[in-house]
XYZ file of C-alpha atoms in Angstrom:
427
model
C -44.030 92.778 -9.621
C -41.039 93.223 -11.880
C -38.388 95.735 -10.872
C -35.755 96.754 -13.410
C -32.475 98.188 -12.150
C -31.191 100.958 -14.377
C -28.597 99.846 -16.929
C -25.278 101.648 -16.891
C -23.303 101.659 -20.102
C -25.192 100.649 -23.244
C -27.732 103.517 -23.340
C -24.874 106.019 -23.044
C -22.865 104.408 -25.860
C -25.879 104.295 -28.165
C -26.509 107.999 -27.725
C -22.900 109.008 -28.279
C -22.692 106.939 -31.476
C -25.613 108.716 -33.145
C -24.799 111.441 -35.656
C -26.539 114.842 -35.461
C -29.674 113.895 -36.047
C -32.630 115.837 -34.634
C -34.003 119.347 -34.056
C -33.237 118.893 -30.362
C -29.589 118.052 -31.113
C -29.283 121.158 -33.302
C -30.696 123.157 -30.428
C -28.049 121.644 -28.164
C -25.361 122.764 -30.609
C -26.749 126.296 -30.364
C -26.267 126.101 -26.595
C -22.749 124.792 -27.271
C -21.906 127.842 -29.410
C -23.180 130.173 -26.688
C -21.323 128.173 -24.029
C -17.985 128.716 -25.762
C -18.283 132.515 -25.696
C -19.346 132.910 -22.057
C -17.087 134.702 -19.613
C -14.513 132.231 -18.209
C -15.097 133.338 -14.608
C -18.704 132.152 -14.685
C -19.578 128.870 -13.010
C -21.069 126.093 -15.198
C -24.553 126.830 -13.813
C -24.171 130.558 -14.490
C -23.035 129.753 -18.028
C -26.078 127.569 -18.629
C -28.382 130.270 -17.260
C -26.864 132.790 -19.662
C -27.103 130.391 -22.607
C -30.748 129.520 -22.017
C -31.654 133.165 -21.433
C -30.305 133.925 -24.943
C -32.507 131.378 -26.746
C -36.189 132.198 -27.456
C -38.935 129.662 -26.771
C -39.824 129.796 -30.472
C -36.666 127.728 -31.124
C -38.063 124.738 -29.221
C -39.284 122.030 -31.645
C -43.048 121.691 -32.000
C -44.924 118.654 -30.747
C -44.656 115.549 -32.953
C -48.168 115.959 -34.306
C -47.440 119.616 -35.199
C -50.828 120.328 -33.661
C -52.026 121.067 -30.171
C -54.887 118.870 -28.980
C -57.699 121.113 -27.744
C -61.030 120.194 -26.155
C -64.161 122.280 -26.722
C -65.989 123.516 -23.645
C -69.227 121.737 -24.645
C -67.476 118.335 -24.821
C -68.858 115.751 -22.368
C -66.648 114.279 -19.660
C -66.884 110.889 -21.360
C -65.711 112.363 -24.672
C -62.951 114.377 -22.979
C -61.576 111.267 -21.266
C -61.553 109.426 -24.595
C -59.707 112.306 -26.314
C -57.047 112.390 -23.592
C -56.648 108.605 -23.615
C -56.534 108.277 -27.418
C -53.867 110.973 -27.684
C -51.918 109.575 -24.706
C -51.857 112.935 -22.927
C -52.660 113.887 -19.333
C -54.281 117.240 -20.043
C -55.476 119.565 -22.786
C -56.503 123.230 -23.086
C -60.250 123.902 -23.127
C -61.571 126.246 -25.848
C -64.624 128.343 -25.000
C -67.094 127.647 -27.827
C -68.865 130.928 -27.025
C -65.750 133.066 -27.453
C -65.758 135.397 -30.511
C -63.532 134.516 -33.446
C -61.199 137.452 -32.736
C -60.878 136.765 -28.997
C -57.516 137.077 -27.297
C -56.019 133.897 -25.895
C -57.092 134.933 -22.382
C -60.731 134.986 -23.546
C -60.469 132.067 -25.956
C -59.435 129.447 -23.378
C -61.183 128.483 -20.134
C -58.241 126.553 -18.735
C -56.657 123.119 -18.866
C -58.631 119.944 -18.161
C -56.785 116.983 -16.613
C -57.524 113.319 -15.966
C -57.084 113.936 -12.258
C -59.451 116.902 -12.273
C -62.178 114.877 -13.979
C -61.880 111.948 -11.571
C -61.831 114.020 -8.387
C -64.674 116.273 -9.550
C -66.838 113.236 -10.295
C -66.273 111.758 -6.853
C -67.194 115.013 -5.130
C -70.260 115.760 -7.241
C -71.763 112.254 -7.259
C -72.893 112.092 -3.642
C -76.352 110.472 -3.276
C -77.807 113.673 -1.800
C -76.902 115.633 -4.931
C -79.705 116.227 -7.457
C -77.308 115.114 -10.159
C -76.930 111.647 -8.691
C -80.674 111.001 -8.898
C -80.345 110.793 -12.662
C -77.657 108.154 -12.515
C -79.658 105.248 -11.123
C -79.768 103.347 -7.853
C -76.744 101.158 -8.611
C -74.519 104.188 -9.054
C -75.914 105.920 -5.970
C -75.214 102.880 -3.788
C -71.701 102.488 -5.118
C -70.954 106.184 -4.848
C -72.041 106.251 -1.230
C -69.222 103.918 -0.238
C -66.657 105.417 -2.556
C -67.199 109.089 -1.800
C -67.016 108.345 1.904
C -63.704 106.591 1.248
C -62.556 109.541 -0.850
C -62.665 111.884 2.133
C -59.681 113.058 4.115
C -59.500 109.932 6.269
C -57.053 107.095 5.711
C -58.229 104.090 3.722
C -57.511 100.575 4.923
C -57.618 97.152 3.212
C -61.254 96.798 4.303
C -62.176 99.741 2.026
C -60.847 98.124 -1.143
C -64.229 96.585 -1.978
C -65.671 100.094 -2.352
C -63.419 100.606 -5.359
C -64.583 97.514 -7.223
C -65.094 97.532 -10.977
C -68.876 97.674 -10.485
C -68.616 101.278 -9.320
C -66.655 102.453 -12.323
C -68.875 100.559 -14.747
C -71.966 102.163 -13.215
C -70.326 105.564 -13.225
C -69.038 105.554 -16.801
C -72.361 104.274 -18.164
C -74.423 106.842 -16.219
C -76.260 109.771 -17.779
C -74.494 112.008 -15.261
C -71.088 111.109 -16.713
C -72.220 111.353 -20.321
C -74.116 114.649 -20.075
C -71.828 116.744 -17.866
C -69.738 119.122 -19.984
C -66.115 120.056 -19.545
C -67.107 123.669 -18.858
C -69.180 122.411 -15.889
C -66.001 121.356 -14.069
C -64.054 124.578 -14.662
C -63.670 124.848 -10.877
C -61.176 121.977 -11.076
C -58.803 123.845 -13.412
C -55.617 124.968 -11.673
C -55.202 128.342 -13.383
C -57.568 130.919 -14.825
C -57.132 130.254 -17.650
C -53.493 129.092 -17.507
C -49.927 130.342 -17.442
C -48.566 130.761 -20.942
C -45.389 131.862 -22.699
C -44.984 134.078 -25.724
C -42.662 132.975 -28.508
C -40.199 135.717 -27.521
C -39.836 134.483 -23.939
C -36.586 132.717 -23.137
C -35.703 129.100 -22.536
C -34.679 130.071 -19.017
C -38.215 131.284 -18.264
C -39.656 128.068 -19.652
C -37.259 125.830 -17.693
C -37.980 127.656 -14.428
C -41.757 127.286 -14.903
C -41.319 123.555 -15.509
C -39.103 123.096 -12.457
C -39.337 125.639 -9.643
C -42.956 126.510 -10.430
C -44.005 122.861 -10.811
C -45.770 123.090 -14.160
C -46.028 119.783 -16.061
C -46.389 121.636 -19.348
C -46.253 125.222 -20.592
C -48.395 126.481 -23.511
C -46.773 128.890 -25.962
C -49.299 131.353 -27.391
C -49.361 133.260 -30.643
C -50.640 136.708 -29.667
C -51.599 137.478 -33.259
C -53.926 134.497 -33.670
C -54.866 134.285 -30.012
C -54.160 130.556 -30.112
C -51.713 128.073 -28.602
C -48.741 127.595 -30.916
C -46.945 124.844 -28.985
C -47.057 123.016 -25.653
C -43.684 122.274 -24.060
C -43.707 119.460 -21.521
C -41.185 118.298 -18.947
C -40.793 115.112 -21.010
C -39.966 117.137 -24.134
C -37.203 118.967 -22.241
C -35.754 115.682 -20.990
C -35.796 114.372 -24.580
C -33.929 117.495 -25.690
C -31.312 116.906 -22.999
C -30.929 113.248 -24.035
C -30.270 114.362 -27.608
C -27.516 116.668 -26.343
C -25.429 113.860 -24.808
C -21.854 114.147 -26.028
C -21.812 117.944 -26.263
C -19.352 119.772 -24.027
C -21.884 121.797 -22.044
C -24.014 118.744 -21.385
C -21.103 116.476 -20.421
C -19.730 119.026 -17.924
C -23.035 118.738 -16.061
C -24.364 115.323 -17.005
C -21.380 113.215 -15.943
C -21.828 114.128 -12.277
C -23.198 111.497 -9.925
C -26.691 112.024 -8.555
C -25.283 112.371 -5.044
C -22.954 115.159 -6.237
C -25.813 117.397 -7.375
C -28.023 116.759 -4.355
C -30.344 114.091 -5.779
C -32.560 112.632 -4.576
C -33.678 115.759 -2.754
C -36.332 113.920 -0.722
C -35.408 111.159 1.708
C -37.293 107.884 1.994
C -39.037 108.877 5.234
C -40.744 111.811 3.496
C -41.960 109.897 0.434
C -45.702 109.249 0.245
C -46.260 105.598 -0.532
C -49.042 103.042 -0.575
C -48.790 99.392 0.467
C -49.735 96.827 -2.141
C -52.724 95.565 -0.108
C -54.235 99.032 0.380
C -57.088 100.225 -1.894
C -55.875 101.768 -5.138
C -58.077 104.773 -4.358
C -55.741 105.523 -1.456
C -52.940 106.115 -3.966
C -54.995 108.596 -6.006
C -56.278 110.270 -2.843
C -52.728 110.790 -1.562
C -51.603 112.171 -4.920
C -54.417 114.713 -4.825
C -53.867 115.655 -1.183
C -50.082 116.013 -1.532
C -50.246 117.520 -5.055
C -47.841 114.972 -6.520
C -47.897 113.148 -9.849
C -47.239 109.571 -8.752
C -46.744 107.339 -5.758
C -44.690 104.161 -5.207
C -46.330 100.874 -4.251
C -44.289 99.039 -1.621
C -44.313 95.383 -0.634
C -45.323 93.841 2.670
C -42.077 94.966 4.322
C -42.903 98.596 3.543
C -39.367 99.194 2.233
C -39.001 97.719 -1.252
C -40.829 99.438 -4.139
C -42.722 96.958 -6.327
C -44.636 99.323 -8.596
C -45.647 102.867 -9.410
C -49.103 104.433 -9.832
C -49.320 107.848 -11.500
C -52.044 110.366 -12.234
C -52.096 109.208 -15.839
C -53.355 105.816 -14.614
C -56.699 107.392 -13.649
C -57.624 106.768 -17.272
C -57.884 103.015 -16.647
C -60.536 103.581 -13.976
C -62.570 105.623 -16.452
C -61.944 103.904 -19.790
C -61.614 100.194 -18.940
C -63.480 99.334 -15.714
C -64.224 95.864 -17.089
C -60.651 94.787 -16.377
C -61.504 94.416 -12.677
C -64.220 91.777 -13.049
C -61.936 89.067 -11.704
C -61.253 90.943 -8.472
C -63.483 91.209 -5.415
C -61.628 94.402 -4.522
C -59.113 96.680 -6.165
C -55.977 96.853 -4.096
C -52.910 98.639 -5.412
C -51.401 95.240 -6.235
C -54.532 94.120 -8.099
C -54.633 97.415 -9.974
C -51.064 97.012 -11.240
C -51.641 93.378 -12.228
C -54.953 94.068 -13.975
C -53.683 97.061 -15.938
C -50.534 95.264 -17.080
C -52.609 92.291 -18.285
C -54.985 94.644 -20.081
C -52.149 96.483 -21.843
C -50.434 93.284 -22.944
C -53.712 91.817 -24.219
C -54.350 94.908 -26.322
C -50.689 95.206 -27.398
C -50.492 98.722 -26.009
C -47.232 100.319 -24.962
C -47.031 101.888 -21.525
C -44.361 102.474 -18.867
C -46.419 100.221 -16.584
C -45.728 97.202 -18.811
C -41.958 97.502 -18.326
C -42.089 97.272 -14.550
C -40.547 99.630 -12.007
C -37.258 101.323 -12.970
C -34.772 101.927 -10.149
C -31.272 103.374 -9.808
C -28.703 104.153 -7.121
C -27.100 107.404 -5.999
C -23.938 106.385 -7.881
C -25.595 106.704 -11.278
C -24.916 109.896 -13.230
C -27.504 112.483 -14.202
C -26.714 111.623 -17.830
C -27.524 107.943 -17.339
C -30.747 108.901 -15.615
C -31.817 111.264 -18.418
C -31.161 108.641 -21.099
C -33.176 106.062 -19.189
C -36.093 108.399 -18.535
C -36.209 109.367 -22.192
C -35.885 105.862 -23.639
C -38.496 104.351 -21.278
C -40.836 107.377 -21.527
C -41.245 107.530 -17.756
C -41.550 110.517 -15.416
C -39.653 109.308 -12.359
C -37.058 106.810 -11.160
C -36.923 105.396 -7.648
C -33.560 105.399 -5.881
C -32.742 102.253 -3.917
C -29.862 101.046 -1.772
C -27.866 97.838 -2.316
C -30.629 95.807 -0.643
C -33.313 97.245 -2.915
C -34.872 99.397 -0.188
C -36.410 102.726 -1.155
C -34.043 105.652 -0.597
C -35.665 108.396 -2.655
C -37.351 109.420 -5.873
C -36.154 111.606 -8.754
C -38.638 113.246 -11.099
C -38.292 115.118 -14.379
C -38.801 118.349 -12.440
C -35.932 117.490 -10.080
C -33.575 117.106 -13.032
C -34.604 120.338 -14.751
C -34.293 122.210 -11.445
C -30.613 121.180 -11.259
C -29.969 122.583 -14.736
C -30.839 126.256 -14.061
C -31.531 128.638 -11.177
C -33.771 131.700 -10.836
C -31.920 135.032 -10.665
C -33.228 137.515 -8.041
C -36.328 139.375 -9.246
C -36.272 137.483 -12.537
C -40.027 137.150 -13.155
C -41.084 140.666 -12.145
C -44.819 141.045 -12.936
C -44.948 137.901 -15.117
C -47.603 136.246 -12.925
C -49.916 139.270 -12.761
C -53.362 138.673 -14.265
C -53.133 134.864 -14.230
C -54.377 133.718 -10.858
C -53.963 130.232 -9.368
C -56.796 128.531 -7.534
C -56.886 128.884 -3.735
C -54.963 126.360 -1.662
C -58.206 124.735 -0.510
C -59.270 124.024 -4.083
C -60.590 120.492 -4.635
C -57.889 119.637 -7.179
């Protein structure tokens, strides 16, 4: 399992040598202009808060495709998975096909469907005793029996890895159950009803706080006139914006600090959820669901050195390419990483998993980390000591949370009318 230690100088020099250059860089210059006129007694963090509060969300560049990928409520799970995989996205808003043409955005959308929600819902609904499972054939029912038992709240051991063999996923993805179930049928797996959204007039500060303190991976921006989503701002898009701002005064005053100086990593090694390379890969996805986290490190036999990373986005390989596991009697975390990397290389597909695990130390700067995250298109970096032992993890959310802070009473009644699912929700 390849592990790549984060490079120090060259990515920084490349970024500084570029000329202004992108919509994100122009946005950074707008922050620079606001930075220069802030009251001198303000701290750097207070200055950044004031700058971002003065910029409307409408100024954030649109997604590369200039279009938001939406999934209709009558789309099958199989089709939804293909749409997400083809567009290389983890989630998409679901449009209610029965909504009137002049519906408000609250009535137009049912919620956001995610890879993780689809996978977990399938495992819960496919129990042999369910009427649905009777349509899917004996081979699926037998396989599901072992897998859904393993998917419970208990801990999985190496002996359970055979339950997650490729045969199960082949039977599942070829079943009538999988092909006929519609996205609207799994609306109970959506996290919000329908989802939290910003208006174009909301501020950057609001957006940054939702993506950090309130743990949203992405924030839709709605056009109240059309009742449609105008843009979707992701954590990755914010990190790309920050990378494009390298060299500007406001960014350098913050970005040149060492990770240890700004309290990163915030979580110590003893509190990190991890999976051993010989454990079933399902254990990794189960822990991510239970702990509500986006990824989990795979550690070697010593339990200390990270050798790989499995994220929620990797659920797609269980649902779109189960044939890659034919050579394995069981799917351990190690086998999963090896099989997926071979599959990606064979099909000449780009993915963070191909590059191997990226690590850094506490002595790296936040700037170096941002440039690496952006260039490698990854969502987290694992912090290691001089011996390569796991010391912590830093995510995109951790970085954004160090950029701004929430003033007292800032959100007021912002969350009224958009209710999250209960804590005991399945997803």
